[in-house]
Short mmCIF file of C-alpha atoms and ligand atoms in Angstrom, two decimals:
data_model
loop_
_atom_site.label_atom_id
_atom_site.label_comp_id
_atom_site.label_asym_id
_atom_site.label_seq_id
_atom_site.Cartn_x
_atom_site.Cartn_y
_atom_site.Cartn_z
CA UNK A 1 0.19 -0.29 -0.39
CA UNK A 2 1.47 3.64 -0.48
CA UNK A 3 -0.47 7.00 0.67
CA UNK A 4 -2.73 8.16 -2.14
CA UNK A 5 -0.73 10.00 -4.60
CA UNK A 6 -0.65 13.82 -4.86
CA UNK A 7 -2.26 15.58 -7.82
CA UNK A 8 0.40 15.36 -10.80
CA UNK A 9 0.33 19.73 -10.60
CA UNK A 10 1.26 19.48 -6.75
CA UNK A 11 4.22 17.04 -7.46
CA UNK A 12 7.44 18.09 -9.18
CA UNK A 13 7.76 19.27 -11.89
CA UNK A 14 8.16 15.83 -14.37
CA UNK A 15 8.22 15.79 -18.53
CA UNK A 16 8.64 12.55 -19.49
CA UNK A 17 9.61 11.27 -23.15
CA UNK A 18 7.21 8.15 -24.19
CA UNK A 19 7.59 6.14 -26.53
CA UNK A 20 5.44 3.43 -27.95
CA UNK A 21 6.49 0.22 -30.90
CA UNK A 22 4.62 -2.18 -29.46
CA UNK A 23 2.33 -3.11 -32.63
CA UNK A 24 1.76 -1.56 -35.56
CA UNK A 25 1.64 1.89 -34.25
CA UNK A 26 4.65 4.32 -33.96
CA UNK A 27 3.52 6.96 -31.06
CA UNK A 28 5.42 9.21 -29.38
CA UNK A 29 4.97 12.36 -26.86
CA UNK A 30 5.95 14.53 -24.35
CA UNK A 31 3.76 14.57 -21.30
CA UNK A 32 4.45 17.55 -18.85
CA UNK A 33 2.99 16.63 -15.43
CA UNK A 34 2.15 20.85 -15.04
CA UNK A 35 0.74 21.74 -18.67
CA UNK A 36 -0.15 18.32 -20.11
CA UNK A 37 0.85 16.90 -23.31
CA UNK A 38 3.35 19.06 -24.96
CA UNK A 39 3.41 17.15 -28.50
CA UNK A 40 3.07 14.19 -30.10
CA UNK A 41 3.08 11.78 -33.18
CA UNK A 42 2.00 8.72 -34.60
CA UNK A 43 3.05 6.77 -37.63
CA UNK A 44 0.51 4.03 -38.47
CA UNK A 45 1.77 1.33 -40.21
CA UNK A 46 -1.81 0.47 -41.79
CA UNK A 47 -1.03 0.83 -45.38
CA UNK A 48 2.44 -1.67 -44.88
CA UNK A 49 0.44 -4.59 -43.55
CA UNK A 50 -3.00 -3.87 -45.16
CA UNK A 51 -1.95 -6.74 -48.12
CA UNK A 52 -1.16 -9.64 -45.77
CA UNK A 53 -4.56 -8.66 -44.44
CA UNK A 54 -3.17 -8.64 -40.87
CA UNK A 55 0.15 -7.87 -39.19
CA UNK A 56 3.11 -8.90 -40.23
CA UNK A 57 5.76 -8.83 -37.22
CA UNK A 58 9.19 -8.54 -39.04
CA UNK A 59 7.83 -5.51 -41.14
CA UNK A 60 6.48 -3.64 -38.22
CA UNK A 61 9.94 -3.35 -36.40
CA UNK A 62 11.69 -2.24 -39.30
CA UNK A 63 9.09 0.57 -39.92
CA UNK A 64 9.26 1.26 -36.45
CA UNK A 65 13.45 1.55 -36.72
CA UNK A 66 13.02 3.67 -39.54
CA UNK A 67 9.91 6.15 -37.79
CA UNK A 68 10.96 6.68 -34.12
CA UNK A 69 13.81 9.01 -34.48
CA UNK A 70 12.13 11.15 -37.52
CA UNK A 71 9.08 11.61 -34.97
CA UNK A 72 10.81 11.89 -31.60
CA UNK A 73 12.51 14.85 -33.20
CA UNK A 74 9.14 16.10 -34.67
CA UNK A 75 7.67 15.63 -31.34
CA UNK A 76 10.45 17.34 -29.19
CA UNK A 77 10.13 19.91 -32.10
CA UNK A 78 6.66 20.70 -30.95
CA UNK A 79 7.42 20.99 -27.57
CA UNK A 80 10.78 23.32 -27.69
CA UNK A 81 12.84 21.11 -25.67
CA UNK A 82 15.73 19.70 -26.22
CA UNK A 83 16.51 15.69 -25.37
CA UNK A 84 18.63 16.66 -22.33
CA UNK A 85 15.23 19.26 -20.75
CA UNK A 86 13.52 16.28 -20.39
CA UNK A 87 13.61 14.30 -16.89
CA UNK A 88 12.81 10.80 -18.03
CA UNK A 89 12.00 8.34 -21.17
CA UNK A 90 9.56 6.01 -21.36
CA UNK A 91 8.82 2.87 -23.50
CA UNK A 92 6.68 0.38 -23.95
CA UNK A 93 7.97 -2.89 -22.38
CA UNK A 94 4.81 -4.93 -22.75
CA UNK A 95 3.25 -7.01 -24.01
CA UNK A 96 2.91 -6.95 -28.09
CA UNK A 97 5.64 -8.23 -30.61
CA UNK A 98 8.97 -8.91 -28.86
CA UNK A 99 10.85 -7.03 -32.11
CA UNK A 100 8.48 -3.87 -32.46
CA UNK A 101 8.60 -3.96 -28.52
CA UNK A 102 12.80 -4.45 -29.02
CA UNK A 103 12.91 -1.36 -31.28
CA UNK A 104 11.45 1.02 -28.45
CA UNK A 105 13.06 0.11 -26.30
CA UNK A 106 16.40 -0.12 -27.95
CA UNK A 107 15.98 3.39 -29.01
CA UNK A 108 14.79 4.96 -25.61
CA UNK A 109 17.59 3.32 -24.01
CA UNK A 110 20.41 5.14 -26.64
CA UNK A 111 18.41 8.61 -25.80
CA UNK A 112 18.96 8.27 -22.48
CA UNK A 113 22.18 7.19 -22.05
CA UNK A 114 23.18 9.63 -24.60
CA UNK A 115 21.18 12.79 -22.76
CA UNK A 116 21.95 10.69 -19.61
CA UNK A 117 18.80 10.11 -18.46
CA UNK A 118 16.76 7.59 -16.26
CA UNK A 119 14.88 5.15 -18.43
CA UNK A 120 11.40 3.35 -18.02
CA UNK A 121 9.73 0.24 -19.67
CA UNK A 122 6.20 1.16 -18.96
CA UNK A 123 2.92 -1.69 -19.60
CA UNK A 124 1.05 -1.00 -22.81
CA UNK A 125 -2.30 -2.21 -21.07
CA UNK A 126 -2.04 0.25 -18.16
CA UNK A 127 -1.35 2.92 -20.76
CA UNK A 128 -4.74 2.21 -22.39
CA UNK A 129 -6.32 2.06 -19.04
CA UNK A 130 -5.21 5.29 -18.47
CA UNK A 131 -5.85 7.34 -21.41
CA UNK A 132 -8.79 8.53 -20.40
CA UNK A 133 -7.31 10.12 -17.27
CA UNK A 134 -5.07 11.98 -19.64
CA UNK A 135 -8.17 13.73 -21.51
CA UNK A 136 -10.18 13.98 -18.09
CA UNK A 137 -7.58 14.96 -15.30
CA UNK A 138 -10.57 14.98 -13.01
CA UNK A 139 -11.48 11.48 -13.75
CA UNK A 140 -9.67 9.43 -10.44
CA UNK A 141 -9.38 6.15 -8.46
CA UNK A 142 -11.62 3.57 -8.00
CA UNK A 143 -13.12 2.79 -11.33
CA UNK A 144 -13.81 -0.34 -13.65
CA UNK A 145 -11.96 -0.45 -16.64
CA UNK A 146 -13.37 -2.86 -19.91
CA UNK A 147 -10.20 -3.04 -21.67
CA UNK A 148 -11.12 -3.90 -25.30
CA UNK A 149 -8.33 -4.01 -27.82
CA UNK A 150 -6.97 -6.17 -30.75
CA UNK A 151 -4.51 -8.65 -28.61
CA UNK A 152 -6.98 -7.90 -25.09
CA UNK A 153 -10.59 -8.16 -23.62
CA UNK A 154 -10.72 -7.38 -19.86
CA UNK A 155 -12.99 -6.38 -17.03
CA UNK A 156 -10.82 -4.94 -13.98
CA UNK A 157 -11.51 -2.72 -11.06
CA UNK A 158 -8.66 -0.33 -10.96
CA UNK A 159 -9.14 0.61 -6.76
CA UNK A 160 -6.28 2.86 -7.63
CA UNK A 161 -2.39 3.32 -9.64
CA UNK A 162 -0.78 -0.27 -9.95
CA UNK A 163 -3.59 -1.77 -8.22
CA UNK A 164 -5.89 -3.72 -11.48
CA UNK A 165 -7.96 -6.21 -10.30
CA UNK A 166 -9.05 -8.93 -12.94
CA UNK A 167 -12.83 -9.35 -12.46
CA UNK A 168 -13.65 -11.05 -16.51
CA UNK A 169 -11.67 -11.57 -19.44
CA UNK A 170 -11.87 -12.98 -22.35
CA UNK A 171 -11.82 -17.29 -22.57
CA UNK A 172 -10.41 -17.46 -26.14
CA UNK A 173 -10.85 -14.55 -29.16
CA UNK A 174 -10.34 -11.32 -27.77
CA UNK A 175 -13.11 -8.76 -29.01
CA UNK A 176 -11.20 -6.40 -30.71
CA UNK A 177 -9.69 -10.20 -33.05
CA UNK A 178 -13.40 -11.22 -33.37
CA UNK A 179 -14.45 -7.49 -35.05
CA UNK A 180 -10.97 -8.30 -37.07
CA UNK A 181 -11.45 -11.77 -38.27
CA UNK A 182 -15.11 -11.47 -38.67
CA UNK A 183 -14.44 -8.51 -41.03
CA UNK A 184 -11.91 -10.65 -42.73
CA UNK A 185 -14.43 -13.55 -43.51
CA UNK A 186 -16.80 -11.16 -44.79
CA UNK A 187 -13.52 -9.91 -47.29
CA UNK A 188 -12.68 -6.37 -45.98
CA UNK A 189 -9.65 -4.88 -45.29
CA UNK A 190 -7.13 -4.15 -42.44
CA UNK A 191 -8.06 -3.35 -39.78
CA UNK A 192 -10.89 -4.77 -39.23
CA UNK A 193 -13.08 -3.27 -36.88
CA UNK A 194 -12.97 0.00 -37.84
CA UNK A 195 -13.90 -1.68 -41.26
CA UNK A 196 -16.62 -3.73 -39.96
CA UNK A 197 -18.55 -0.46 -37.95
CA UNK A 198 -18.27 1.03 -41.43
CA UNK A 199 -20.24 -1.69 -43.21
CA UNK A 200 -22.24 -1.80 -39.88
CA UNK A 201 -23.46 1.46 -40.84
CA UNK A 202 -25.68 0.56 -43.92
CA UNK A 203 -26.93 -3.06 -42.32
CA UNK A 204 -30.52 -3.65 -41.64
CA UNK A 205 -31.14 -4.81 -37.80
CA UNK A 206 -32.21 -7.80 -37.06
CA UNK A 207 -31.76 -9.99 -40.83
CA UNK A 208 -29.45 -12.38 -39.23
CA UNK A 209 -29.28 -13.69 -35.45
CA UNK A 210 -26.25 -14.71 -34.31
CA UNK A 211 -24.89 -15.92 -30.93
CA UNK A 212 -23.91 -14.28 -27.59
CA UNK A 213 -21.73 -16.06 -26.36
CA UNK A 214 -21.36 -15.66 -21.88
CA UNK A 215 -24.46 -13.39 -22.11
CA UNK A 216 -26.16 -15.10 -19.30
CA UNK A 217 -22.79 -16.30 -17.93
CA UNK A 218 -22.47 -15.65 -14.16
CA UNK A 219 -18.88 -14.42 -14.64
CA UNK A 220 -17.56 -11.73 -16.47
CA UNK A 221 -15.36 -13.38 -18.79
CA UNK A 222 -16.09 -13.36 -22.72
CA UNK A 223 -15.39 -15.85 -25.23
CA UNK A 224 -15.58 -14.71 -28.95
CA UNK A 225 -14.39 -17.59 -31.17
CA UNK A 226 -17.51 -19.19 -31.46
CA UNK A 227 -19.64 -16.05 -32.70
CA UNK A 228 -16.11 -15.89 -35.49
CA UNK A 229 -17.75 -19.53 -36.54
CA UNK A 230 -21.22 -18.57 -36.79
CA UNK A 231 -20.12 -15.89 -38.88
CA UNK A 232 -18.32 -18.36 -40.70
CA UNK A 233 -21.07 -20.37 -41.66
CA UNK A 234 -23.25 -17.06 -42.37
CA UNK A 235 -20.57 -16.22 -44.74
CA UNK A 236 -20.59 -19.66 -46.44
CA UNK A 237 -24.31 -19.79 -46.68
CA UNK A 238 -24.74 -16.54 -48.83
CA UNK A 239 -22.03 -17.23 -51.18
CA UNK A 240 -19.36 -15.56 -53.31
CA UNK A 241 -21.76 -13.87 -55.04
CA UNK A 242 -23.33 -12.29 -51.49
CA UNK A 243 -25.23 -8.94 -52.24
CA UNK A 244 -23.43 -5.93 -50.44
CA UNK A 245 -27.11 -5.44 -48.71
CA UNK A 246 -26.77 -8.91 -47.67
CA UNK A 247 -22.71 -8.35 -46.22
CA UNK A 248 -23.39 -5.16 -44.56
CA UNK A 249 -26.80 -6.54 -42.62
CA UNK A 250 -24.23 -9.78 -41.43
CA UNK A 251 -21.67 -6.80 -40.23
CA UNK A 252 -24.04 -4.99 -38.27
CA UNK A 253 -25.45 -8.11 -36.61
CA UNK A 254 -21.96 -9.38 -35.80
CA UNK A 255 -21.45 -5.43 -34.07
CA UNK A 256 -24.59 -5.81 -32.50
CA UNK A 257 -23.52 -9.29 -31.02
CA UNK A 258 -20.01 -8.57 -29.75
CA UNK A 259 -21.29 -5.16 -28.73
CA UNK A 260 -24.51 -6.46 -26.53
CA UNK A 261 -22.07 -8.81 -25.21
CA UNK A 262 -19.62 -5.94 -23.80
CA UNK A 263 -21.72 -3.66 -22.63
CA UNK A 264 -23.71 -6.32 -20.73
CA UNK A 265 -20.81 -7.69 -18.90
CA UNK A 266 -19.49 -4.37 -18.54
CA UNK A 267 -22.88 -3.37 -16.86
CA UNK A 268 -22.85 -6.58 -14.95
CA UNK A 269 -19.37 -5.44 -13.66
CA UNK A 270 -20.39 -2.51 -12.08
CA UNK A 271 -23.12 -3.83 -10.58
CA UNK A 272 -20.77 -6.45 -8.57
CA UNK A 273 -18.37 -4.17 -7.30
CA UNK A 274 -20.87 -1.30 -6.15
CA UNK A 275 -18.61 1.19 -8.74
CA UNK A 276 -20.03 4.07 -10.42
CA UNK A 277 -17.72 4.76 -12.74
CA UNK A 278 -16.48 3.25 -15.87
CA UNK A 279 -13.63 4.25 -18.29
CA UNK A 280 -13.25 2.46 -21.58
CA UNK A 281 -9.92 1.78 -23.32
CA UNK A 282 -8.40 -0.31 -26.28
CA UNK A 283 -9.11 0.24 -29.81
CA UNK A 284 -12.55 -1.07 -29.61
CA UNK A 285 -13.54 1.51 -27.08
CA UNK A 286 -13.43 3.73 -30.73
CA UNK A 287 -16.80 1.63 -32.03
CA UNK A 288 -19.83 4.00 -31.70
CA UNK A 289 -22.41 1.60 -31.40
CA UNK A 290 -20.13 0.27 -27.94
CA UNK A 291 -20.53 3.32 -26.87
CA UNK A 292 -24.04 4.28 -27.81
CA UNK A 293 -24.88 0.51 -25.85
CA UNK A 294 -22.26 1.46 -22.85
CA UNK A 295 -23.97 5.20 -22.40
CA UNK A 296 -27.44 3.68 -21.53
CA UNK A 297 -26.24 0.86 -19.96
CA UNK A 298 -24.35 3.42 -17.61
CA UNK A 299 -27.43 6.06 -17.80
CA UNK A 300 -29.52 2.91 -16.82
CA UNK A 301 -27.43 2.49 -13.44
CA UNK A 302 -26.65 5.58 -12.60
CA UNK A 303 -23.44 5.23 -13.63
CA UNK A 304 -20.96 7.84 -15.21
CA UNK A 305 -18.47 6.57 -18.58
CA UNK A 306 -15.73 8.07 -19.74
CA UNK A 307 -13.87 7.62 -23.14
CA UNK A 308 -10.92 8.31 -24.60
CA UNK A 309 -11.03 10.41 -27.59
CA UNK A 310 -11.49 8.23 -30.79
CA UNK A 311 -7.31 9.28 -31.42
CA UNK A 312 -6.19 7.64 -27.93
CA UNK A 313 -8.31 4.26 -28.07
CA UNK A 314 -5.64 2.90 -30.25
CA UNK A 315 -2.16 2.79 -29.62
CA UNK A 316 -0.13 6.47 -28.74
CA UNK A 317 2.38 7.60 -27.44
CA UNK A 318 0.87 9.84 -24.86
CA UNK A 319 -1.15 7.34 -22.51
CA UNK A 320 2.54 5.76 -22.19
CA UNK A 321 4.78 9.31 -21.21
CA UNK A 322 0.77 9.74 -19.07
CA UNK A 323 1.90 6.24 -17.58
CA UNK A 324 5.41 7.24 -16.43
CA UNK A 325 4.51 10.60 -15.67
CA UNK A 326 2.08 9.17 -12.81
CA UNK A 327 3.62 5.86 -11.76
CA UNK A 328 7.02 8.49 -11.21
CA UNK A 329 5.18 11.15 -9.71
CA UNK A 330 3.55 8.47 -7.39
CA UNK A 331 7.20 6.89 -6.52
CA UNK A 332 5.41 3.25 -8.05
CA UNK A 333 8.37 3.40 -10.46
CA UNK A 334 12.31 4.03 -10.76
CA UNK A 335 13.40 5.12 -13.42
CA UNK A 336 16.72 3.45 -13.98
CA UNK A 337 20.09 4.35 -15.43
CA UNK A 338 21.11 0.43 -16.26
CA UNK A 339 20.09 1.06 -19.84
CA UNK A 340 19.52 -2.97 -20.14
CA UNK A 341 17.35 -3.91 -22.91
CA UNK A 342 14.17 -4.94 -21.29
CA UNK A 343 11.29 -6.37 -22.65
CA UNK A 344 8.61 -8.35 -21.52
CA UNK A 345 6.18 -9.51 -24.62
CA UNK A 346 3.96 -11.66 -22.65
CA UNK A 347 3.03 -9.62 -19.41
CA UNK A 348 0.10 -9.93 -16.75
CA UNK A 349 -1.50 -6.43 -15.77
CA UNK A 350 -2.19 -7.91 -12.35
CA UNK A 351 1.16 -8.90 -12.14
CA UNK A 352 2.08 -5.44 -12.42
CA UNK A 353 2.19 -4.51 -8.95
CA UNK A 354 1.00 -0.97 -7.12
CA UNK A 355 5.39 -1.51 -5.83
CA UNK A 356 8.84 -0.23 -8.12
CA UNK A 357 8.21 -1.36 -11.55
CA UNK A 358 11.11 -4.12 -11.97
CA UNK A 359 14.63 -2.90 -13.62
CA UNK A 360 17.69 -1.70 -12.69
CA UNK A 361 18.19 1.16 -10.09
CA UNK A 362 16.80 3.87 -8.57
CA UNK A 363 18.29 7.14 -9.59
O1 KG4 B 401 -5.65 -1.18 -29.12
P1 KG4 B 401 -5.13 -1.22 -30.04
O2 KG4 B 401 -5.21 -0.50 -30.85
O3 KG4 B 401 -4.26 -2.17 -30.03
C1 KG4 B 401 -3.85 -3.12 -29.86
O4 KG4 B 401 -3.15 -2.84 -28.80
O5 KG4 B 401 -4.51 -4.62 -29.72
O6 KG4 B 401 -6.60 -1.69 -30.71
C2 KG4 B 401 -6.58 -2.65 -31.91
C3 KG4 B 401 -7.80 -2.87 -32.59
C4 KG4 B 401 -8.35 -3.68 -33.62
O7 KG4 B 401 -8.92 -5.26 -33.31
C5 KG4 B 401 -8.83 -2.91 -34.08
O8 KG4 B 401 -9.62 -3.34 -35.20
C6 KG4 B 401 -9.53 -2.45 -33.59
O9 KG4 B 401 -9.22 -2.10 -31.96
N1 KG4 B 401 -10.72 -0.95 -33.83
C7 KG4 B 401 -11.93 -1.01 -33.59
C8 KG4 B 401 -12.31 0.05 -34.28
N2 KG4 B 401 -11.24 0.38 -34.00
C9 KG4 B 401 -10.44 -0.02 -33.80
N3 KG4 B 401 -12.75 -2.52 -33.46
C10 KG4 B 401 -14.52 -1.96 -33.64
N4 KG4 B 401 -15.47 -0.57 -34.34
C11 KG4 B 401 -13.96 0.10 -34.33
N5 KG4 B 401 -14.15 1.25 -35.10
ZN1 ZN B 402 -2.94 -1.23 -27.42
#
């Protein structure tokens, strides 16, 4: 346990450079604990991976190598800061693609060493989890978090910074994966989530009835693998020359099924925890139909729901710089001058704890 963290504005000023390279977005930002975000830049690799229908890890790593330093320069220019004027450099330590993580970690370590700055590895999912707080500084713990990304679907009780109790998670595919795989079956491009949402907008409700796995289960877990199989069956029934309207109807049914389960379980988590604040994070949090349903479910419960701005739902630099800043300010993490490469491609959020993060000695 630790004492309640002072608000960022009261604690000593910290300016942190954040480097995010866990998957297919190179995100860079400088966050200032007093003045907020001073600069940010993002390069998305969507065009690079589109022809392959998914992220090709080796291509992702190579592209991060090409992008990181120019983006760092751009962001420091926006912030009107020299590297050595910063207080720390933070990078995404995991979870994510090993090669992609290594690029961010390596560059962060090299920059920190060159400028004699402390270095800190950040948990990617804590970054997502805190991104709504970045946009709304008055928002505070405790809250229930619905974390819905391409690789994770979790409900968490966030009691305080670093203390995240898992309430439920997917037993197979993540919600984003369900969007992406269903989109692929419908012949849509990568990334599938936004494409499927776009097609669903012209789809009619109720034409297809898809399963809502675990909707009424006692637990707060999710399962989306069966839904993908059901979509596959419908796609096969429709055949190669399925009319556009039928594909749109099926896209709408898929989106309805996924978002129904997410909203119902999030509401159940609020009821069970007794908390009245829901925070939504991760790429699927950009889905507008999901937002409509969560708004309605929370209104019915007298709860408030908070989303990050759309550009911070998916991977980005600000969430890494901000998470690092919060941890450093609260004394929950020590930035290190060890400069060893340190990534953790598989990293459970509950392992994070509210103690100092592993990795090197304190400075
Ligand atoms: O958080 P994120 O950028 O990356 C991970 O850490 O996984 O999430 C990416 C996921 C992808 O599966 C993508 O299809 C999904 O978020 N996504 C959406 C939407 N925008 C992104 N899914 C549904 N509707 C959207 N509008
Ligand atoms: Zn992510």
